[in-house]
Amino acid sequence: MDFLTLFAIYVGVVLTCIALVCKYSGQQQSPFGLLFDSVTKVIAPWTPLWLQSFTQRTLHMLFHQRNRMFIYLHILLEGAVYTEFTYEVFGYCRDMDTTLSSLSVPYVLLVVKSCFFYLCIRREPGTVTKKRHAGQLQVYPYDKRMFHPGVCCPTCQLVKPARSKHCRVCNRCVQRFDHHCVWVNNCIGAQNTRYFLLYLLSVCAMAADMALLTVDMLLHAVVRSGILQARYIDDDGQQQQAGMLFVIQHLFLTFPRIVFMLGFLVFVFLLLAGYTMFHSYLALVNQTSNEWYKGRGNVCQHCHPSPDHFCGLPASDQSKRWFYSRGVLRNLGEIFFPLRPVQKKDN
């Protein structure tokens, strides 16, 4: 049972990290940042300078520059899961007379997900350019709380349209900026938010369906083996009825790769399901994650939070935070049919 105990501790640590990420996301100070700074200060005196420099360059390249490393990692993990599913689970399910239509669903979802994944990568998110700038300024009104007229981007040298933000990774201002996603190596903005949301939904559906098929296969394997009626001798020499922990340990020993694949699928589903619900909620209220983060600290584009300086609505008017919401149906329509800059025809 030692292995199961270690696995349970691992699951607990992972779930705790997920909870902390959800709680402290968008805050400048978090336990992760404080822990990283503390560990860095402790090990820095014993770390060679070349290793420190290499680590800093690597982290900067991965998280502060556009690169395809996470796209390749995404494809590698997906390929490993589907290889294991096809090589072992598919065959076991066919032996248990699972229909081909049920087994084909994960592959159909893979094709659908891949289409949305490609669109997230390749679709232009809504870059603010000089050619479209005049029209982009008219798409959204300024709420004068988080977005104020006349604020100029010091990098792009253009007045920021409402709901836009300069992405430091892509080095461009993006209309209706949501966030920069390293997994698609692109910004998520006005023109590709719909693809990103559908991509998340398809990944969740894919992980859930594969997990259900795998659980069904393992349950059939347990029933066929008759292990539920088995007995074993414990450390005290007493006969014991095989319980749930014994069955789980038996599955670990009999189908180790399948069980680890199932654990990975459940982990991905739980992680992305919460993230998908968060973005679905933002779509329903017509808010971006950038605006949600700013709304938590009430920070606008040209001031810094401080006790004696607040820019925006007074505390009594915070119920007006959903400035851009126009009703659920219109909000969803804006996601899937984004507003476009007004193009002025040349006379």
Short mmCIF file of N, CA and C in Angstrom, two decimals, residues 216-347:
data_model
loop_
_atom_site.label_atom_id
_atom_site.label_comp_id
_atom_site.label_asym_id
_atom_site.label_seq_id
_atom_site.Cartn_x
_atom_site.Cartn_y
_atom_site.Cartn_z
N ASP A 216 -14.70 2.10 -17.89
CA ASP A 216 -15.58 0.98 -18.25
C ASP A 216 -14.78 -0.28 -18.53
N MET A 217 -13.65 -0.13 -19.23
CA MET A 217 -12.80 -1.28 -19.51
C MET A 217 -12.22 -1.88 -18.24
N LEU A 218 -11.76 -1.03 -17.32
CA LEU A 218 -11.18 -1.52 -16.07
C LEU A 218 -12.24 -2.20 -15.19
N LEU A 219 -13.44 -1.66 -15.16
CA LEU A 219 -14.52 -2.29 -14.38
C LEU A 219 -14.86 -3.66 -14.93
N HIS A 220 -14.93 -3.77 -16.26
CA HIS A 220 -15.19 -5.08 -16.86
C HIS A 220 -14.06 -6.05 -16.55
N ALA A 221 -12.82 -5.56 -16.55
CA ALA A 221 -11.68 -6.42 -16.23
C ALA A 221 -11.76 -6.92 -14.80
N VAL A 222 -12.18 -6.06 -13.87
CA VAL A 222 -12.32 -6.46 -12.46
C VAL A 222 -13.41 -7.50 -12.31
N VAL A 223 -14.55 -7.28 -12.96
CA VAL A 223 -15.66 -8.22 -12.84
C VAL A 223 -15.30 -9.57 -13.43
N ARG A 224 -14.65 -9.57 -14.58
CA ARG A 224 -14.27 -10.83 -15.24
C ARG A 224 -13.23 -11.60 -14.44
N SER A 225 -12.33 -10.88 -13.77
CA SER A 225 -11.28 -11.56 -13.01
C SER A 225 -11.80 -12.22 -11.75
N GLY A 226 -12.98 -11.81 -11.26
CA GLY A 226 -13.53 -12.36 -10.03
C GLY A 226 -12.78 -11.94 -8.79
N ILE A 227 -12.00 -10.88 -8.88
CA ILE A 227 -11.19 -10.45 -7.74
C ILE A 227 -12.03 -9.90 -6.60
N LEU A 228 -13.27 -9.47 -6.90
CA LEU A 228 -14.13 -8.93 -5.84
C LEU A 228 -14.50 -10.02 -4.83
N GLN A 229 -14.47 -11.30 -5.26
CA GLN A 229 -14.78 -12.40 -4.34
C GLN A 229 -13.51 -13.04 -3.76
N ALA A 230 -12.36 -12.49 -4.12
CA ALA A 230 -11.09 -13.07 -3.67
C ALA A 230 -10.79 -12.71 -2.23
N ARG A 231 -9.92 -13.50 -1.62
CA ARG A 231 -9.42 -13.24 -0.27
C ARG A 231 -7.90 -13.26 -0.29
N TYR A 232 -7.31 -12.54 0.67
CA TYR A 232 -5.85 -12.52 0.75
C TYR A 232 -5.43 -12.60 2.22
N ILE A 233 -4.16 -12.95 2.42
CA ILE A 233 -3.61 -13.06 3.77
C ILE A 233 -2.90 -11.76 4.12
N ASP A 234 -3.31 -11.11 5.21
CA ASP A 234 -2.68 -9.84 5.60
C ASP A 234 -1.40 -10.09 6.37
N ASP A 235 -0.79 -9.03 6.88
CA ASP A 235 0.49 -9.14 7.58
C ASP A 235 0.38 -9.93 8.88
N ASP A 236 -0.84 -9.99 9.43
CA ASP A 236 -1.04 -10.75 10.68
C ASP A 236 -1.43 -12.18 10.42
N GLY A 237 -1.43 -12.61 9.15
CA GLY A 237 -1.78 -13.98 8.83
C GLY A 237 -3.26 -14.25 8.79
N GLN A 238 -4.09 -13.22 8.78
CA GLN A 238 -5.54 -13.37 8.76
C GLN A 238 -6.06 -13.20 7.33
N GLN A 239 -7.09 -14.00 7.04
CA GLN A 239 -7.74 -13.86 5.74
C GLN A 239 -8.62 -12.62 5.71
N GLN A 240 -8.49 -11.86 4.63
CA GLN A 240 -9.28 -10.64 4.47
C GLN A 240 -9.98 -10.63 3.12
N GLN A 241 -11.20 -10.10 3.12
CA GLN A 241 -11.92 -9.94 1.86
C GLN A 241 -11.27 -8.82 1.04
N ALA A 242 -11.13 -9.04 -0.24
CA ALA A 242 -10.52 -8.03 -1.11
C ALA A 242 -11.39 -6.78 -1.14
N GLY A 243 -10.83 -5.67 -0.68
CA GLY A 243 -11.56 -4.41 -0.66
C GLY A 243 -11.17 -3.51 -1.82
N MET A 244 -11.63 -2.27 -1.74
CA MET A 244 -11.39 -1.33 -2.84
C MET A 244 -9.90 -1.06 -3.03
N LEU A 245 -9.16 -0.84 -1.93
CA LEU A 245 -7.73 -0.58 -2.05
C LEU A 245 -6.99 -1.75 -2.67
N PHE A 246 -7.41 -2.98 -2.34
CA PHE A 246 -6.78 -4.16 -2.92
C PHE A 246 -7.04 -4.23 -4.42
N VAL A 247 -8.28 -3.89 -4.82
CA VAL A 247 -8.63 -3.90 -6.24
C VAL A 247 -7.82 -2.85 -7.00
N ILE A 248 -7.69 -1.65 -6.41
CA ILE A 248 -6.93 -0.58 -7.06
C ILE A 248 -5.47 -0.98 -7.21
N GLN A 249 -4.92 -1.58 -6.15
CA GLN A 249 -3.53 -2.03 -6.23
C GLN A 249 -3.37 -3.11 -7.31
N HIS A 250 -4.35 -4.00 -7.39
CA HIS A 250 -4.32 -5.03 -8.43
C HIS A 250 -4.34 -4.41 -9.83
N LEU A 251 -5.15 -3.38 -10.02
CA LEU A 251 -5.20 -2.72 -11.32
C LEU A 251 -3.88 -2.01 -11.64
N PHE A 252 -3.26 -1.40 -10.61
CA PHE A 252 -1.96 -0.76 -10.82
C PHE A 252 -0.92 -1.77 -11.31
N LEU A 253 -0.95 -2.95 -10.72
CA LEU A 253 0.04 -3.97 -11.07
C LEU A 253 -0.26 -4.64 -12.39
N THR A 254 -1.55 -4.76 -12.74
CA THR A 254 -1.94 -5.46 -13.96
C THR A 254 -1.94 -4.55 -15.18
N PHE A 255 -2.45 -3.33 -15.01
CA PHE A 255 -2.53 -2.37 -16.11
C PHE A 255 -1.85 -1.06 -15.72
N PRO A 256 -0.56 -1.06 -15.47
CA PRO A 256 0.10 0.17 -14.96
C PRO A 256 0.00 1.35 -15.93
N ARG A 257 0.25 1.10 -17.22
CA ARG A 257 0.22 2.21 -18.17
C ARG A 257 -1.19 2.76 -18.35
N ILE A 258 -2.16 1.86 -18.37
CA ILE A 258 -3.55 2.30 -18.55
C ILE A 258 -4.02 3.12 -17.35
N VAL A 259 -3.66 2.69 -16.14
CA VAL A 259 -4.07 3.41 -14.94
C VAL A 259 -3.42 4.79 -14.88
N PHE A 260 -2.15 4.88 -15.24
CA PHE A 260 -1.49 6.19 -15.25
C PHE A 260 -2.07 7.08 -16.33
N MET A 261 -2.42 6.49 -17.48
CA MET A 261 -3.08 7.27 -18.52
C MET A 261 -4.42 7.80 -18.02
N LEU A 262 -5.16 6.95 -17.31
CA LEU A 262 -6.44 7.37 -16.75
C LEU A 262 -6.25 8.50 -15.74
N GLY A 263 -5.24 8.38 -14.89
CA GLY A 263 -4.96 9.45 -13.93
C GLY A 263 -4.63 10.76 -14.62
N PHE A 264 -3.86 10.69 -15.70
CA PHE A 264 -3.53 11.89 -16.46
C PHE A 264 -4.77 12.51 -17.09
N LEU A 265 -5.65 11.66 -17.65
CA LEU A 265 -6.87 12.16 -18.27
C LEU A 265 -7.78 12.84 -17.25
N VAL A 266 -7.91 12.23 -16.08
CA VAL A 266 -8.74 12.83 -15.02
C VAL A 266 -8.15 14.15 -14.57
N PHE A 267 -6.83 14.19 -14.42
CA PHE A 267 -6.16 15.43 -14.02
C PHE A 267 -6.39 16.54 -15.06
N VAL A 268 -6.21 16.21 -16.34
CA VAL A 268 -6.42 17.20 -17.41
C VAL A 268 -7.87 17.67 -17.42
N PHE A 269 -8.79 16.73 -17.26
CA PHE A 269 -10.21 17.11 -17.30
C PHE A 269 -10.55 18.04 -16.14
N LEU A 270 -10.12 17.70 -14.93
CA LEU A 270 -10.44 18.54 -13.77
C LEU A 270 -9.83 19.94 -13.92
N LEU A 271 -8.59 19.98 -14.41
CA LEU A 271 -7.91 21.26 -14.57
C LEU A 271 -8.59 22.12 -15.63
N LEU A 272 -8.85 21.52 -16.79
CA LEU A 272 -9.41 22.30 -17.89
C LEU A 272 -10.90 22.54 -17.74
N ALA A 273 -11.59 21.65 -17.03
CA ALA A 273 -13.02 21.88 -16.83
C ALA A 273 -13.27 23.15 -16.03
N GLY A 274 -12.47 23.36 -14.99
CA GLY A 274 -12.59 24.59 -14.22
C GLY A 274 -12.22 25.81 -15.04
N TYR A 275 -11.16 25.67 -15.84
CA TYR A 275 -10.72 26.79 -16.70
C TYR A 275 -11.77 27.08 -17.76
N THR A 276 -12.38 26.03 -18.31
CA THR A 276 -13.42 26.21 -19.33
C THR A 276 -14.66 26.87 -18.74
N MET A 277 -15.05 26.47 -17.54
CA MET A 277 -16.20 27.10 -16.90
C MET A 277 -15.93 28.57 -16.62
N PHE A 278 -14.70 28.88 -16.24
CA PHE A 278 -14.33 30.27 -16.00
C PHE A 278 -14.48 31.10 -17.27
N HIS A 279 -13.94 30.60 -18.38
CA HIS A 279 -14.03 31.34 -19.63
C HIS A 279 -15.46 31.35 -20.18
N SER A 280 -16.23 30.32 -19.92
CA SER A 280 -17.64 30.34 -20.33
C SER A 280 -18.40 31.40 -19.56
N TYR A 281 -18.09 31.52 -18.28
CA TYR A 281 -18.72 32.57 -17.47
C TYR A 281 -18.35 33.95 -17.99
N LEU A 282 -17.08 34.14 -18.34
CA LEU A 282 -16.65 35.43 -18.89
C LEU A 282 -17.37 35.73 -20.20
N ALA A 283 -17.57 34.69 -21.03
CA ALA A 283 -18.28 34.90 -22.29
C ALA A 283 -19.73 35.31 -22.03
N LEU A 284 -20.37 34.73 -21.02
CA LEU A 284 -21.77 35.03 -20.73
C LEU A 284 -21.96 36.46 -20.24
N VAL A 285 -20.95 37.01 -19.54
CA VAL A 285 -21.07 38.37 -19.01
C VAL A 285 -20.29 39.38 -19.85
N ASN A 286 -19.73 38.91 -20.99
CA ASN A 286 -18.98 39.78 -21.90
C ASN A 286 -17.82 40.47 -21.18
N GLN A 287 -16.95 39.65 -20.63
CA GLN A 287 -15.77 40.17 -19.94
C GLN A 287 -14.58 39.32 -20.33
N THR A 288 -13.42 39.92 -20.40
CA THR A 288 -12.20 39.18 -20.69
C THR A 288 -11.48 38.86 -19.38
N SER A 289 -10.57 37.89 -19.44
CA SER A 289 -9.80 37.57 -18.23
C SER A 289 -8.93 38.75 -17.81
N ASN A 290 -8.44 39.53 -18.78
CA ASN A 290 -7.67 40.74 -18.47
C ASN A 290 -8.52 41.72 -17.68
N GLU A 291 -9.77 41.91 -18.08
CA GLU A 291 -10.68 42.82 -17.36
C GLU A 291 -11.06 42.24 -16.01
N TRP A 292 -11.18 40.92 -15.93
CA TRP A 292 -11.52 40.29 -14.65
C TRP A 292 -10.39 40.49 -13.64
N TYR A 293 -9.13 40.31 -14.10
CA TYR A 293 -7.99 40.53 -13.22
C TYR A 293 -7.91 41.98 -12.77
N LYS A 294 -8.12 42.90 -13.71
CA LYS A 294 -8.10 44.32 -13.36
C LYS A 294 -9.24 44.65 -12.41
N GLY A 295 -10.40 44.05 -12.64
CA GLY A 295 -11.55 44.33 -11.79
C GLY A 295 -11.34 43.89 -10.35
N ARG A 296 -10.51 42.87 -10.15
CA ARG A 296 -10.24 42.42 -8.77
C ARG A 296 -9.45 43.46 -8.00
N GLY A 297 -8.59 44.19 -8.74
CA GLY A 297 -7.79 45.21 -8.08
C GLY A 297 -8.19 46.61 -8.46
N ASN A 298 -9.21 46.73 -9.35
CA ASN A 298 -9.69 48.04 -9.82
C ASN A 298 -8.56 48.89 -10.37
N VAL A 299 -7.75 48.27 -11.23
CA VAL A 299 -6.60 48.97 -11.80
C VAL A 299 -6.92 49.39 -13.22
N CYS A 300 -6.67 50.63 -13.54
CA CYS A 300 -6.91 51.11 -14.90
C CYS A 300 -5.60 51.15 -15.66
N GLN A 301 -5.64 51.67 -16.87
CA GLN A 301 -4.47 51.63 -17.74
C GLN A 301 -3.41 52.65 -17.37
N HIS A 302 -3.74 53.66 -16.59
CA HIS A 302 -2.75 54.71 -16.38
C HIS A 302 -2.55 55.06 -14.91
N CYS A 303 -2.89 54.15 -14.01
CA CYS A 303 -2.62 54.42 -12.60
C CYS A 303 -2.24 53.14 -11.90
N HIS A 304 -1.70 53.26 -10.72
CA HIS A 304 -1.30 52.12 -9.91
C HIS A 304 -2.15 52.09 -8.65
N PRO A 305 -2.50 50.88 -8.17
CA PRO A 305 -3.36 50.80 -6.99
C PRO A 305 -2.67 51.33 -5.74
N SER A 306 -3.36 52.18 -5.02
CA SER A 306 -2.85 52.68 -3.75
C SER A 306 -4.04 53.10 -2.90
N PRO A 307 -3.89 53.12 -1.57
CA PRO A 307 -5.03 53.44 -0.71
C PRO A 307 -5.61 54.82 -0.95
N ASP A 308 -4.78 55.80 -1.38
CA ASP A 308 -5.28 57.16 -1.52
C ASP A 308 -5.54 57.56 -2.96
N HIS A 309 -5.45 56.59 -3.87
CA HIS A 309 -5.67 56.94 -5.28
C HIS A 309 -6.49 55.84 -5.92
N PHE A 310 -7.72 56.16 -6.27
CA PHE A 310 -8.59 55.19 -6.93
C PHE A 310 -9.12 55.82 -8.20
N CYS A 311 -8.94 55.12 -9.29
CA CYS A 311 -9.38 55.65 -10.58
C CYS A 311 -10.55 54.84 -11.08
N GLY A 312 -11.69 55.46 -11.24
CA GLY A 312 -12.83 54.72 -11.76
C GLY A 312 -14.06 55.02 -10.95
N LEU A 313 -14.93 54.02 -10.84
CA LEU A 313 -16.19 54.20 -10.15
C LEU A 313 -15.99 54.20 -8.65
N PRO A 314 -16.77 54.96 -7.91
CA PRO A 314 -16.72 54.88 -6.45
C PRO A 314 -17.23 53.54 -5.97
N ALA A 315 -16.93 53.26 -4.69
CA ALA A 315 -17.28 51.95 -4.14
C ALA A 315 -18.77 51.68 -4.19
N SER A 316 -19.59 52.73 -4.10
CA SER A 316 -21.03 52.53 -4.11
C SER A 316 -21.56 52.13 -5.48
N ASP A 317 -20.77 52.31 -6.54
CA ASP A 317 -21.23 52.02 -7.89
C ASP A 317 -20.54 50.80 -8.47
N GLN A 318 -19.99 49.93 -7.63
CA GLN A 318 -19.28 48.77 -8.15
C GLN A 318 -20.21 47.76 -8.80
N SER A 319 -21.53 47.89 -8.62
CA SER A 319 -22.46 47.01 -9.29
C SER A 319 -22.46 47.22 -10.80
N LYS A 320 -21.87 48.33 -11.27
CA LYS A 320 -21.82 48.64 -12.69
C LYS A 320 -20.56 48.07 -13.35
N ARG A 321 -19.97 47.08 -12.75
CA ARG A 321 -18.73 46.53 -13.27
C ARG A 321 -18.95 45.83 -14.62
N TRP A 322 -20.19 45.35 -14.91
CA TRP A 322 -20.45 44.68 -16.18
C TRP A 322 -20.81 45.73 -17.23
N PHE A 323 -19.88 46.60 -17.52
CA PHE A 323 -20.14 47.73 -18.41
C PHE A 323 -20.45 47.28 -19.84
N TYR A 324 -19.77 46.23 -20.30
CA TYR A 324 -19.90 45.82 -21.70
C TYR A 324 -20.93 44.70 -21.89
N SER A 325 -21.58 44.27 -20.84
CA SER A 325 -22.58 43.21 -20.97
C SER A 325 -23.85 43.75 -21.61
N ARG A 326 -24.36 43.00 -22.60
CA ARG A 326 -25.58 43.41 -23.30
C ARG A 326 -26.64 42.31 -23.27
N GLY A 327 -26.55 41.43 -22.29
CA GLY A 327 -27.46 40.29 -22.23
C GLY A 327 -26.76 39.03 -22.72
N VAL A 328 -27.20 37.88 -22.22
CA VAL A 328 -26.49 36.63 -22.49
C VAL A 328 -26.40 36.34 -23.99
N LEU A 329 -27.51 36.43 -24.70
CA LEU A 329 -27.51 36.08 -26.11
C LEU A 329 -26.62 37.02 -26.92
N ARG A 330 -26.71 38.31 -26.67
CA ARG A 330 -25.87 39.26 -27.39
C ARG A 330 -24.40 39.09 -27.02
N ASN A 331 -24.15 38.76 -25.75
CA ASN A 331 -22.76 38.54 -25.34
C ASN A 331 -22.15 37.34 -26.08
N LEU A 332 -22.91 36.25 -26.15
CA LEU A 332 -22.42 35.08 -26.89
C LEU A 332 -22.30 35.38 -28.38
N GLY A 333 -23.25 36.16 -28.90
CA GLY A 333 -23.16 36.55 -30.30
C GLY A 333 -21.91 37.35 -30.59
N GLU A 334 -21.50 38.18 -29.64
CA GLU A 334 -20.29 38.97 -29.82
C GLU A 334 -19.05 38.09 -29.81
N ILE A 335 -19.09 36.97 -29.08
CA ILE A 335 -17.97 36.04 -29.05
C ILE A 335 -17.84 35.32 -30.39
N PHE A 336 -18.94 34.78 -30.89
CA PHE A 336 -18.90 33.97 -32.10
C PHE A 336 -19.00 34.79 -33.38
N PHE A 337 -19.50 36.01 -33.27
CA PHE A 337 -19.55 36.93 -34.41
C PHE A 337 -18.99 38.27 -33.95
N PRO A 338 -17.67 38.35 -33.77
CA PRO A 338 -17.04 39.53 -33.15
C PRO A 338 -17.30 40.81 -33.93
N LEU A 339 -17.40 41.91 -33.18
CA LEU A 339 -17.57 43.21 -33.79
C LEU A 339 -16.31 43.58 -34.56
N ARG A 340 -16.49 44.15 -35.71
CA ARG A 340 -15.34 44.49 -36.55
C ARG A 340 -15.21 46.00 -36.70
N PRO A 341 -13.98 46.47 -36.90
CA PRO A 341 -13.79 47.92 -37.07
C PRO A 341 -14.55 48.43 -38.28
N VAL A 342 -15.04 49.66 -38.16
CA VAL A 342 -15.76 50.29 -39.25
C VAL A 342 -14.74 50.69 -40.33
N GLN A 343 -14.96 50.17 -41.52
CA GLN A 343 -14.05 50.50 -42.63
C GLN A 343 -14.62 51.69 -43.41
N LYS A 344 -13.86 52.77 -43.48
CA LYS A 344 -14.28 53.94 -44.24
C LYS A 344 -13.86 53.79 -45.70
N LYS A 345 -14.83 53.91 -46.56
CA LYS A 345 -14.56 53.81 -47.99
C LYS A 345 -13.93 55.09 -48.51
N ASP A 346 -12.92 54.90 -49.33
CA ASP A 346 -12.27 56.06 -49.95
C ASP A 346 -13.14 56.61 -51.07
N ASN A 347 -13.31 57.93 -51.08
CA ASN A 347 -14.12 58.56 -52.13
C ASN A 347 -13.28 58.64 -53.42
#
